[in-house]
Coordinates of N, CA and C in Angstrom, one line a residue:
Chain Q
G1 N -56.2 17.4 -77.4 CA -55.7 18.5 -78.1 C -55.2 18.1 -79.5
N2 N -54.7 19.1 -80.2 CA -54.2 18.9 -81.6 C -52.8 18.3 -81.5
S3 N -52.5 17.5 -82.5 CA -51.1 17.0 -82.6 C -50.8 16.7 -84.0
V4 N -49.5 16.7 -84.3 CA -48.9 16.4 -85.6 C -47.8 15.4 -85.4
T5 N -47.8 14.3 -86.1 CA -46.8 13.3 -86.0 C -46.2 13.1 -87.4
Q6 N -44.9 13.3 -87.5 CA -44.2 13.2 -88.8 C -43.1 12.2 -88.7
M7 N -42.8 11.7 -89.9 CA -41.7 10.7 -90.0 C -40.5 11.1 -89.4
E8 N -39.9 10.2 -88.6 CA -38.6 10.6 -88.0 C -37.5 10.6 -89.0
G9 N -36.5 11.4 -88.8 CA -35.4 11.4 -89.6 C -34.2 10.9 -88.9
P10 N -33.0 11.2 -89.4 CA -32.8 11.9 -90.7 C -33.1 11.0 -91.9
V11 N -33.4 11.6 -93.0 CA -33.6 10.9 -94.3 C -32.4 11.3 -95.2
T12 N -31.8 10.3 -95.8 CA -30.7 10.5 -96.7 C -31.0 9.9 -98.0
L13 N -31.0 10.7 -99.1 CA -31.3 10.2 -100.4 C -30.3 10.6 -101.4
S14 N -30.2 9.9 -102.5 CA -29.4 10.3 -103.6 C -30.1 11.2 -104.5
E15 N -29.4 12.1 -105.2 CA -30.1 13.0 -106.1 C -30.9 12.2 -107.1
E16 N -32.1 12.8 -107.4 CA -33.1 12.3 -108.4 C -33.9 11.1 -107.8
A17 N -33.7 10.8 -106.5 CA -34.5 9.8 -105.9 C -35.9 10.4 -105.5
F18 N -36.9 9.5 -105.3 CA -38.2 9.8 -104.9 C -38.3 10.1 -103.4
L19 N -39.0 11.1 -103.0 CA -39.1 11.5 -101.6 C -40.5 11.3 -101.1
T20 N -40.6 10.7 -99.9 CA -41.9 10.8 -99.2 C -41.6 11.0 -97.7
I21 N -42.2 12.0 -97.1 CA -42.1 12.3 -95.7 C -43.6 12.2 -95.2
N22 N -43.8 11.2 -94.3 CA -45.2 11.0 -93.8 C -45.5 12.0 -92.7
C23 N -46.8 12.4 -92.7 CA -47.3 13.3 -91.7 C -48.8 12.9 -91.4
T24 N -49.1 12.6 -90.2 CA -50.5 12.4 -89.8 C -50.8 13.4 -88.7
Y25 N -52.1 13.7 -88.5 CA -52.5 14.7 -87.5 C -53.7 14.3 -86.8
T26 N -53.9 14.9 -85.7 CA -55.2 14.8 -84.9 C -55.6 16.2 -84.6
A27 N -56.9 16.5 -84.9 CA -57.4 17.9 -84.7 C -58.9 17.8 -84.6
T28 N -59.4 18.8 -83.8 CA -60.9 19.0 -83.8 C -61.2 19.9 -84.9
G29 N -62.3 19.7 -85.5 CA -62.8 20.6 -86.6 C -62.0 20.3 -87.9
Y30 N -61.9 21.4 -88.7 CA -61.3 21.3 -90.0 C -60.1 22.2 -90.1
P31 N -58.9 21.6 -89.8 CA -57.7 22.5 -89.8 C -57.2 22.8 -91.2
S32 N -56.4 23.8 -91.4 CA -55.6 24.0 -92.5 C -54.3 23.2 -92.3
L33 N -53.7 22.7 -93.3 CA -52.5 21.9 -93.2 C -51.4 22.6 -94.0
F34 N -50.1 22.5 -93.5 CA -49.0 23.1 -94.1 C -47.8 22.3 -94.1
W35 N -46.9 22.5 -95.0 CA -45.5 22.0 -94.9 C -44.6 23.3 -95.0
Y36 N -43.7 23.3 -94.0 CA -42.7 24.4 -94.0 C -41.4 23.8 -94.2
V37 N -40.4 24.6 -94.7 CA -39.1 24.1 -94.9 C -38.1 25.1 -94.2
Q38 N -37.1 24.6 -93.6 CA -36.1 25.4 -92.9 C -34.7 25.1 -93.5
Y39 N -34.1 26.1 -94.1 CA -32.7 25.9 -94.5 C -31.8 26.4 -93.4
P40 N -30.5 25.9 -93.4 CA -29.6 26.2 -92.4 C -29.5 27.7 -92.1
G41 N -29.6 28.1 -90.9 CA -29.4 29.6 -90.5 C -30.6 30.4 -90.8
E42 N -31.7 29.8 -91.2 CA -32.9 30.6 -91.6 C -34.1 30.2 -90.8
G43 N -35.1 31.0 -90.9 CA -36.4 30.7 -90.3 C -37.2 29.8 -91.1
L44 N -38.3 29.2 -90.6 CA -39.2 28.4 -91.4 C -39.9 29.2 -92.5
Q45 N -40.1 28.6 -93.6 CA -40.8 29.3 -94.7 C -41.8 28.3 -95.3
L46 N -43.0 28.9 -95.7 CA -44.0 28.0 -96.2 C -43.6 27.4 -97.5
L47 N -43.8 26.1 -97.6 CA -43.5 25.3 -98.8 C -44.8 25.1 -99.6
L48 N -45.9 24.6 -98.9 CA -47.2 24.4 -99.5 C -48.3 24.3 -98.5
K49 N -49.5 24.5 -98.9 CA -50.6 24.4 -97.9 C -51.8 23.8 -98.6
A50 N -52.8 23.3 -97.8 CA -54.1 22.8 -98.2 C -55.1 23.2 -97.2
T51 N -56.2 23.7 -97.6 CA -57.2 24.2 -96.6 C -58.4 23.3 -96.4
K52 N -58.6 22.3 -97.3 CA -59.8 21.5 -97.1 C -59.5 20.1 -97.6
A53 N -60.4 19.2 -97.3 CA -60.2 17.8 -97.7 C -60.1 17.6 -99.2
D54 N -59.1 16.8 -99.6 CA -58.8 16.5 -101.0 C -58.1 17.6 -101.8
D55 N -57.8 18.7 -101.1 CA -57.0 19.7 -101.7 C -55.6 19.2 -101.9
K56 N -54.9 19.5 -103.0 CA -53.5 19.2 -103.2 C -52.7 20.5 -103.2
G57 N -51.8 20.6 -102.3 CA -50.9 21.7 -102.3 C -49.6 21.3 -103.1
S58 N -49.1 22.3 -103.8 CA -47.9 22.0 -104.6 C -47.0 23.2 -104.7
N59 N -45.7 23.0 -104.8 CA -44.7 24.1 -104.9 C -43.4 23.5 -105.2
K60 N -42.6 24.0 -106.1 CA -41.2 23.6 -106.4 C -41.1 22.1 -106.6
G61 N -42.1 21.5 -107.2 CA -42.0 20.0 -107.4 C -42.5 19.2 -106.2
F62 N -42.8 19.8 -105.1 CA -43.3 19.1 -103.9 C -44.8 19.1 -104.0
E63 N -45.4 18.0 -103.5 CA -46.9 17.9 -103.4 C -47.3 17.3 -102.1
A64 N -48.5 17.6 -101.7 CA -49.1 16.9 -100.5 C -50.6 17.1 -100.7
T65 N -51.3 16.0 -100.4 CA -52.8 16.0 -100.5 C -53.4 15.8 -99.1
Y66 N -54.4 16.6 -98.8 CA -55.1 16.6 -97.6 C -56.1 15.5 -97.6
R67 N -55.8 14.4 -96.8 CA -56.6 13.2 -96.7 C -57.3 13.2 -95.4
K68 N -58.6 13.5 -95.4 CA -59.3 13.5 -94.1 C -59.6 12.1 -93.6
E69 N -59.8 11.2 -94.5 CA -60.2 9.8 -94.1 C -59.0 9.1 -93.4
T70 N -57.8 9.5 -93.8 CA -56.6 8.9 -93.1 C -55.9 9.9 -92.2
T71 N -56.5 11.1 -92.1 CA -55.9 12.2 -91.3 C -54.4 12.3 -91.7
S72 N -54.1 12.5 -93.0 CA -52.7 12.5 -93.4 C -52.4 13.6 -94.4
F73 N -51.2 14.0 -94.5 CA -50.7 15.1 -95.4 C -49.3 14.8 -95.7
H74 N -49.0 13.7 -96.4 CA -47.7 13.3 -96.7 C -47.1 14.1 -97.8
L75 N -45.8 14.4 -97.6 CA -45.1 15.3 -98.6 C -44.3 14.4 -99.6
E76 N -44.4 14.7 -100.9 CA -43.7 13.9 -101.9 C -43.1 14.8 -102.9
K77 N -42.0 14.2 -103.5 CA -41.3 14.9 -104.6 C -40.7 13.8 -105.5
G78 N -40.9 13.9 -106.7 CA -40.5 12.8 -107.6 C -39.0 12.7 -107.8
S79 N -38.3 13.8 -107.8 CA -36.9 13.8 -108.0 C -36.2 14.9 -107.2
V80 N -35.5 14.5 -106.1 CA -35.0 15.5 -105.3 C -33.6 16.0 -105.8
Q81 N -33.3 17.2 -105.4 CA -32.0 17.8 -105.7 C -31.2 18.0 -104.5
V82 N -29.9 18.2 -104.6 CA -29.1 18.6 -103.5 C -29.6 19.8 -102.8
S83 N -30.1 20.7 -103.5 CA -30.6 22.0 -102.9 C -31.9 21.8 -102.1
D84 N -32.5 20.6 -102.1 CA -33.6 20.3 -101.3 C -33.2 19.9 -99.9
S85 N -32.0 19.8 -99.6 CA -31.5 19.4 -98.3 C -31.9 20.5 -97.3
A86 N -32.7 20.1 -96.3 CA -33.2 21.1 -95.3 C -34.0 20.3 -94.3
V87 N -34.6 21.0 -93.4 CA -35.5 20.4 -92.4 C -37.0 20.7 -92.8
Y88 N -37.8 19.7 -92.8 CA -39.2 19.9 -93.2 C -40.1 19.7 -92.0
F89 N -41.1 20.6 -91.9 CA -42.0 20.6 -90.8 C -43.5 20.5 -91.3
C90 N -44.2 19.5 -90.8 CA -45.6 19.5 -91.1 C -46.4 20.2 -90.0
A91 N -47.4 20.9 -90.3 CA -48.1 21.7 -89.3 C -49.6 21.8 -89.6
L92 N -50.4 22.1 -88.6 CA -51.8 22.4 -88.8 C -52.2 23.6 -88.0
E93 N -53.2 24.3 -88.5 CA -53.8 25.4 -87.8 C -55.3 25.4 -87.8
T94 N -55.9 25.6 -86.7 CA -57.4 25.7 -86.6 C -57.9 27.1 -86.5
N95 N -59.1 27.3 -86.3 CA -59.7 28.6 -86.2 C -59.2 29.3 -84.9
A96 N -58.7 28.5 -84.0 CA -58.2 29.1 -82.7 C -57.0 29.9 -83.0
G97 N -56.3 29.8 -84.1 CA -55.2 30.7 -84.5 C -53.9 30.2 -84.0
K98 N -53.7 29.0 -83.5 CA -52.4 28.6 -82.9 C -52.0 27.4 -83.7
S99 N -50.8 27.4 -84.3 CA -50.3 26.3 -85.1 C -49.8 25.2 -84.2
T100 N -49.9 24.0 -84.7 CA -49.2 22.8 -84.1 C -48.3 22.3 -85.1
F101 N -47.0 22.2 -84.7 CA -45.9 21.7 -85.6 C -45.5 20.3 -85.2
G102 N -45.1 19.5 -86.3 CA -44.4 18.3 -86.0 C -43.0 18.5 -85.6
D103 N -42.3 17.5 -85.3 CA -40.9 17.6 -84.8 C -39.9 17.9 -85.9
G104 N -40.3 17.9 -87.1 CA -39.3 18.2 -88.2 C -38.6 16.9 -88.7
T105 N -38.3 16.9 -90.0 CA -37.6 15.8 -90.6 C -36.4 16.3 -91.4
T106 N -35.2 15.9 -91.0 CA -34.0 16.4 -91.7 C -33.8 15.6 -93.0
L107 N -33.7 16.3 -94.1 CA -33.5 15.6 -95.4 C -32.1 16.0 -95.9
T108 N -31.3 15.0 -96.2 CA -30.0 15.3 -96.8 C -30.0 14.6 -98.2
V109 N -29.7 15.3 -99.2 CA -29.6 14.8 -100.6 C -28.2 14.8 -101.0
K110 N -27.7 13.6 -101.4 CA -26.3 13.5 -101.8 C -26.2 13.4 -103.3
P111 N -25.1 14.1 -103.9 CA -25.0 14.1 -105.3 C -24.6 12.7 -105.9
Chain J
D1 N -42.1 43.3 -100.3 CA -42.6 43.5 -99.0 C -41.6 43.1 -97.9
A2 N -41.5 43.9 -96.9 CA -40.6 43.5 -95.8 C -41.2 42.3 -95.1
G3 N -40.4 41.4 -94.7 CA -40.8 40.2 -93.9 C -40.8 40.6 -92.5
V4 N -40.9 39.5 -91.6 CA -40.8 39.7 -90.2 C -39.3 40.0 -89.9
I5 N -39.1 41.1 -89.1 CA -37.7 41.5 -88.8 C -37.4 41.3 -87.4
Q6 N -36.4 40.6 -87.1 CA -35.9 40.3 -85.8 C -34.5 40.9 -85.5
S7 N -34.4 41.4 -84.3 CA -33.0 41.9 -83.9 C -32.8 41.6 -82.4
P8 N -31.5 41.4 -82.1 CA -30.4 41.2 -83.0 C -30.4 39.8 -83.6
R9 N -29.5 39.6 -84.6 CA -29.4 38.3 -85.2 C -28.6 37.3 -84.3
H10 N -27.7 37.9 -83.6 CA -26.9 37.1 -82.7 C -26.7 37.9 -81.4
E11 N -26.7 37.1 -80.3 CA -26.5 37.8 -79.0 C -25.7 36.8 -78.2
V12 N -24.6 37.3 -77.7 CA -23.8 36.5 -76.7 C -23.6 37.3 -75.5
T13 N -24.0 36.7 -74.3 CA -23.9 37.4 -73.1 C -23.6 36.5 -72.0
E14 N -23.3 37.0 -70.8 CA -23.0 36.2 -69.7 C -24.2 35.9 -68.8
M15 N -24.2 34.8 -68.2 CA -25.4 34.4 -67.4 C -25.6 35.5 -66.3
G16 N -26.9 35.7 -66.0 CA -27.3 36.7 -65.1 C -27.7 38.0 -65.7
Q17 N -27.3 38.2 -67.0 CA -27.6 39.5 -67.7 C -29.0 39.4 -68.2
E18 N -29.6 40.6 -68.4 CA -30.9 40.7 -69.0 C -30.7 40.7 -70.6
V19 N -31.6 40.0 -71.2 CA -31.6 39.9 -72.7 C -32.9 40.3 -73.2
T20 N -32.9 41.2 -74.2 CA -34.1 41.6 -74.9 C -34.0 41.3 -76.4
L21 N -35.0 40.5 -76.8 CA -35.1 40.2 -78.3 C -36.3 41.0 -78.8
R22 N -36.1 41.5 -80.1 CA -37.1 42.4 -80.7 C -37.7 41.8 -82.0
C23 N -38.9 42.2 -82.2 CA -39.6 41.6 -83.4 C -40.5 42.7 -84.0
K24 N -40.4 42.9 -85.3 CA -41.4 43.7 -86.0 C -42.1 42.8 -87.0
P25 N -43.4 42.6 -86.8 CA -44.2 41.7 -87.6 C -44.5 42.4 -89.0
I26 N -45.1 41.6 -89.9 CA -45.5 42.1 -91.2 C -46.7 43.0 -90.9
S27 N -46.7 44.2 -91.6 CA -47.8 45.1 -91.4 C -49.1 44.5 -91.8
G28 N -50.1 44.7 -90.9 CA -51.4 44.1 -91.2 C -51.7 42.7 -90.7
H29 N -50.6 42.1 -90.2 CA -50.8 40.8 -89.5 C -51.3 41.0 -88.1
N30 N -52.3 40.2 -87.8 CA -52.9 40.4 -86.5 C -52.4 39.5 -85.4
S31 N -51.7 38.5 -85.7 CA -51.2 37.5 -84.7 C -49.7 37.5 -84.8
L32 N -49.1 37.4 -83.6 CA -47.6 37.3 -83.5 C -47.3 36.2 -82.5
F33 N -46.2 35.4 -82.9 CA -45.8 34.2 -82.1 C -44.3 34.3 -81.8
W34 N -44.0 33.9 -80.6 CA -42.6 33.7 -80.3 C -42.3 32.2 -80.1
Y35 N -41.2 31.7 -80.7 CA -40.8 30.3 -80.6 C -39.4 30.2 -80.2
R36 N -39.0 29.1 -79.6 CA -37.7 28.7 -79.3 C -37.3 27.4 -79.9
Q37 N -36.1 27.4 -80.5 CA -35.7 26.1 -81.2 C -34.4 25.7 -80.7
T38 N -34.3 24.4 -80.2 CA -33.1 23.8 -79.8 C -33.0 22.4 -80.4
M39 N -31.8 21.8 -80.4 CA -31.7 20.5 -80.9 C -32.4 19.5 -80.0
M40 N -32.4 19.7 -78.7 CA -33.0 18.8 -77.8 C -34.5 18.8 -77.8
R41 N -35.1 20.0 -77.9 CA -36.5 20.1 -77.7 C -37.2 20.5 -79.0
G42 N -36.5 20.8 -80.0 CA -37.1 21.1 -81.3 C -37.7 22.5 -81.2
L43 N -38.8 22.7 -81.9 CA -39.5 24.0 -82.0 C -40.6 24.1 -81.0
E44 N -40.5 25.1 -80.1 CA -41.5 25.2 -79.0 C -42.2 26.6 -79.1
L45 N -43.5 26.6 -79.0 CA -44.2 27.9 -78.9 C -44.1 28.4 -77.5
L46 N -43.6 29.6 -77.4 CA -43.5 30.3 -76.1 C -44.8 31.1 -75.7
I47 N -45.2 31.9 -76.6 CA -46.4 32.8 -76.4 C -46.9 33.3 -77.7
Y48 N -48.2 33.6 -77.8 CA -48.7 34.3 -78.9 C -49.7 35.3 -78.6
F49 N -49.7 36.3 -79.4 CA -50.6 37.5 -79.3 C -51.6 37.6 -80.4
N50 N -52.8 38.1 -80.1 CA -53.7 38.4 -81.2 C -54.2 39.8 -80.9
N51 N -54.1 40.6 -82.0 CA -54.4 42.1 -81.8 C -53.7 42.7 -80.6
N52 N -52.4 42.4 -80.4 CA -51.6 42.9 -79.3 C -51.9 42.3 -78.0
V53 N -52.8 41.4 -77.8 CA -53.2 40.9 -76.5 C -52.6 39.5 -76.4
P54 N -51.9 39.2 -75.3 CA -51.4 37.8 -75.1 C -52.6 36.8 -75.0
I55 N -52.6 35.8 -75.8 CA -53.7 34.8 -75.8 C -53.3 33.5 -75.0
D56 N -52.0 33.1 -75.2 CA -51.6 31.8 -74.6 C -50.1 31.9 -74.3
D57 N -49.8 32.0 -73.1 CA -48.4 32.0 -72.7 C -48.0 30.8 -71.9
S58 N -48.7 29.7 -72.1 CA -48.4 28.5 -71.4 C -47.1 27.9 -71.7
G59 N -46.5 28.3 -72.8 CA -45.2 27.8 -73.2 C -44.0 28.5 -72.6
M60 N -44.3 29.6 -72.0 CA -43.2 30.4 -71.4 C -42.6 29.6 -70.2
P61 N -41.3 29.3 -70.3 CA -40.7 28.3 -69.4 C -40.8 28.7 -67.9
E62 N -40.6 29.9 -67.6 CA -40.7 30.3 -66.2 C -40.7 31.8 -66.1
D63 N -40.8 32.3 -64.8 CA -41.0 33.7 -64.6 C -39.9 34.6 -65.1
R64 N -38.7 34.0 -65.5 CA -37.6 34.8 -66.0 C -37.9 35.3 -67.4
F65 N -38.9 34.7 -68.0 CA -39.3 35.1 -69.4 C -40.5 36.0 -69.3
S66 N -40.5 37.0 -70.1 CA -41.7 37.9 -70.3 C -41.7 38.4 -71.7
A67 N -42.9 38.7 -72.2 CA -43.1 39.2 -73.6 C -44.1 40.3 -73.5
K68 N -43.9 41.3 -74.4 CA -44.9 42.4 -74.5 C -45.1 42.7 -76.0
M69 N -46.2 43.3 -76.2 CA -46.6 43.8 -77.6 C -47.3 45.1 -77.4
P70 N -46.5 46.2 -77.2 CA -47.1 47.5 -76.9 C -48.0 48.0 -78.1
N71 N -47.7 47.6 -79.3 CA -48.5 48.1 -80.5 C -48.4 47.0 -81.6
A72 N -49.1 47.3 -82.6 CA -49.2 46.3 -83.7 C -47.9 46.0 -84.5
S73 N -46.9 46.9 -84.3 CA -45.7 46.8 -85.1 C -44.5 46.4 -84.3
F74 N -44.6 46.0 -83.1 CA -43.4 45.7 -82.3 C -43.7 44.8 -81.1
S75 N -42.8 43.9 -80.9 CA -42.9 43.0 -79.7 C -41.5 42.7 -79.2
T76 N -41.5 42.5 -77.9 CA -40.2 42.1 -77.3 C -40.4 40.8 -76.4
L77 N -39.3 40.1 -76.4 CA -39.2 38.9 -75.5 C -38.0 39.2 -74.6
K78 N -38.2 39.2 -73.3 CA -37.1 39.5 -72.3 C -36.8 38.3 -71.4
I79 N -35.6 38.1 -71.2 CA -35.1 37.1 -70.3 C -34.3 37.7 -69.2
Q80 N -34.7 37.6 -67.9 CA -34.0 38.3 -66.8 C -34.2 37.5 -65.5
P81 N -33.2 36.9 -64.9 CA -31.8 36.8 -65.4 C -31.6 35.7 -66.4
S82 N -30.7 35.8 -67.3 CA -30.5 34.7 -68.3 C -29.6 33.6 -67.7
E83 N -29.8 32.4 -68.2 CA -29.1 31.2 -67.8 C -28.6 30.5 -69.0
P84 N -27.5 29.7 -68.9 CA -26.9 29.0 -70.1 C -28.0 28.1 -70.8
R85 N -28.9 27.6 -70.0 CA -29.9 26.7 -70.7 C -30.9 27.5 -71.5
D86 N -30.8 28.8 -71.5 CA -31.7 29.6 -72.4 C -31.1 29.7 -73.8
S87 N -29.9 29.2 -74.0 CA -29.2 29.3 -75.3 C -30.0 28.5 -76.3
A88 N -30.4 29.2 -77.4 CA -31.3 28.7 -78.4 C -31.4 29.7 -79.5
V89 N -32.1 29.3 -80.6 CA -32.5 30.2 -81.6 C -34.0 30.6 -81.3
Y90 N -34.2 31.9 -81.2 CA -35.6 32.4 -80.9 C -36.2 33.0 -82.2
F91 N -37.3 32.5 -82.6 CA -38.0 33.0 -83.8 C -39.3 33.7 -83.4
C92 N -39.5 34.7 -84.2 CA -40.8 35.5 -84.2 C -41.5 35.2 -85.5
A93 N -42.8 35.0 -85.4 CA -43.6 34.8 -86.6 C -44.9 35.6 -86.5
S94 N -45.5 35.9 -87.7 CA -46.8 36.6 -87.7 C -47.6 36.0 -88.8
T95 N -48.9 36.2 -88.6 CA -49.9 35.7 -89.6 C -51.1 36.7 -89.7
P96 N -51.7 36.8 -90.8 CA -52.8 37.8 -91.0 C -54.1 37.4 -90.3
S97 N -54.3 36.0 -90.2 CA -55.6 35.6 -89.6 C -55.4 34.1 -89.3
P98 N -56.4 33.5 -88.5 CA -56.3 32.1 -88.3 C -56.4 31.3 -89.6
K99 N -55.8 30.1 -89.5 CA -55.7 29.2 -90.6 C -54.9 29.7 -91.8
E100 N -54.2 30.7 -91.7 CA -53.3 31.2 -92.7 C -51.9 30.9 -92.3
P101 N -50.9 30.7 -93.2 CA -49.6 30.3 -92.9 C -48.9 31.4 -92.1
Q102 N -47.9 31.0 -91.3 CA -47.1 31.9 -90.5 C -45.9 32.3 -91.3
H103 N -45.5 33.6 -91.1 CA -44.3 34.1 -91.7 C -43.2 34.3 -90.6
F104 N -42.1 33.6 -90.8 CA -41.1 33.6 -89.8 C -40.0 34.6 -90.1
G105 N -39.4 35.2 -89.0 CA -38.2 36.0 -89.1 C -37.0 35.0 -89.2
D106 N -35.8 35.6 -89.4 CA -34.6 34.8 -89.5 C -34.1 34.3 -88.2
G107 N -34.7 34.8 -87.1 CA -34.3 34.3 -85.8 C -33.2 35.1 -85.1
T108 N -33.1 34.9 -83.8 CA -32.0 35.5 -83.0 C -31.3 34.3 -82.4
R109 N -30.0 34.1 -82.7 CA -29.2 33.1 -82.1 C -28.7 33.6 -80.8
L110 N -29.1 33.0 -79.7 CA -28.7 33.5 -78.3 C -27.8 32.5 -77.7
S111 N -26.7 33.0 -77.2 CA -25.7 32.2 -76.4 C -25.5 32.8 -75.1
I112 N -25.8 32.1 -74.0 CA -25.6 32.5 -72.7 C -24.4 31.8 -72.1
L113 N -23.3 32.5 -71.8 CA -22.1 31.9 -71.3 C -22.1 31.6 -69.8

């Protein structure tokens, strides 16, 4: 079956530090890949997506590139802010219409 | 555009009571999902519907849980009887088609005493 493995947290960084959260996946076919973010007391919301190999998704300074050869979709940001503190979920979805989510990585950014 | 709307936002009730959670998906979205989130188990898919038909309910914990989608604009998740271990945040999400991102509601925080 499909699976998503993401970097265990929690991750604590200082403001303006570089962020990487690793995500690897196993899937049949050609899934779409997503990063979602969840702020306290809220539901998950889409951060960025990529639909085919070598696509780069980007939003709010975050980026992730769909790497089929390494089955990875690592999330990066060059300079994090306190407001980026949240839980980040990597996910994939295939034509079957059912998403598979990673376990989530909690990020805390300190001023 | 209105997002996915869930009600109630919070529910506190005693064990043994029936609990009904409600969800209104985004208009035009064909798939609807119910999730449960806890610290211990993370985000779990309970059931999902496509065009109002349940496709996969393998995540429903036991017979105490049931879900319905009588039409394209409304779904319910019912727990009867409720138990303290059902305490969690329950999310509803919808998506227009496969391989598109899901849109989540703000969740229902359920506490069973």
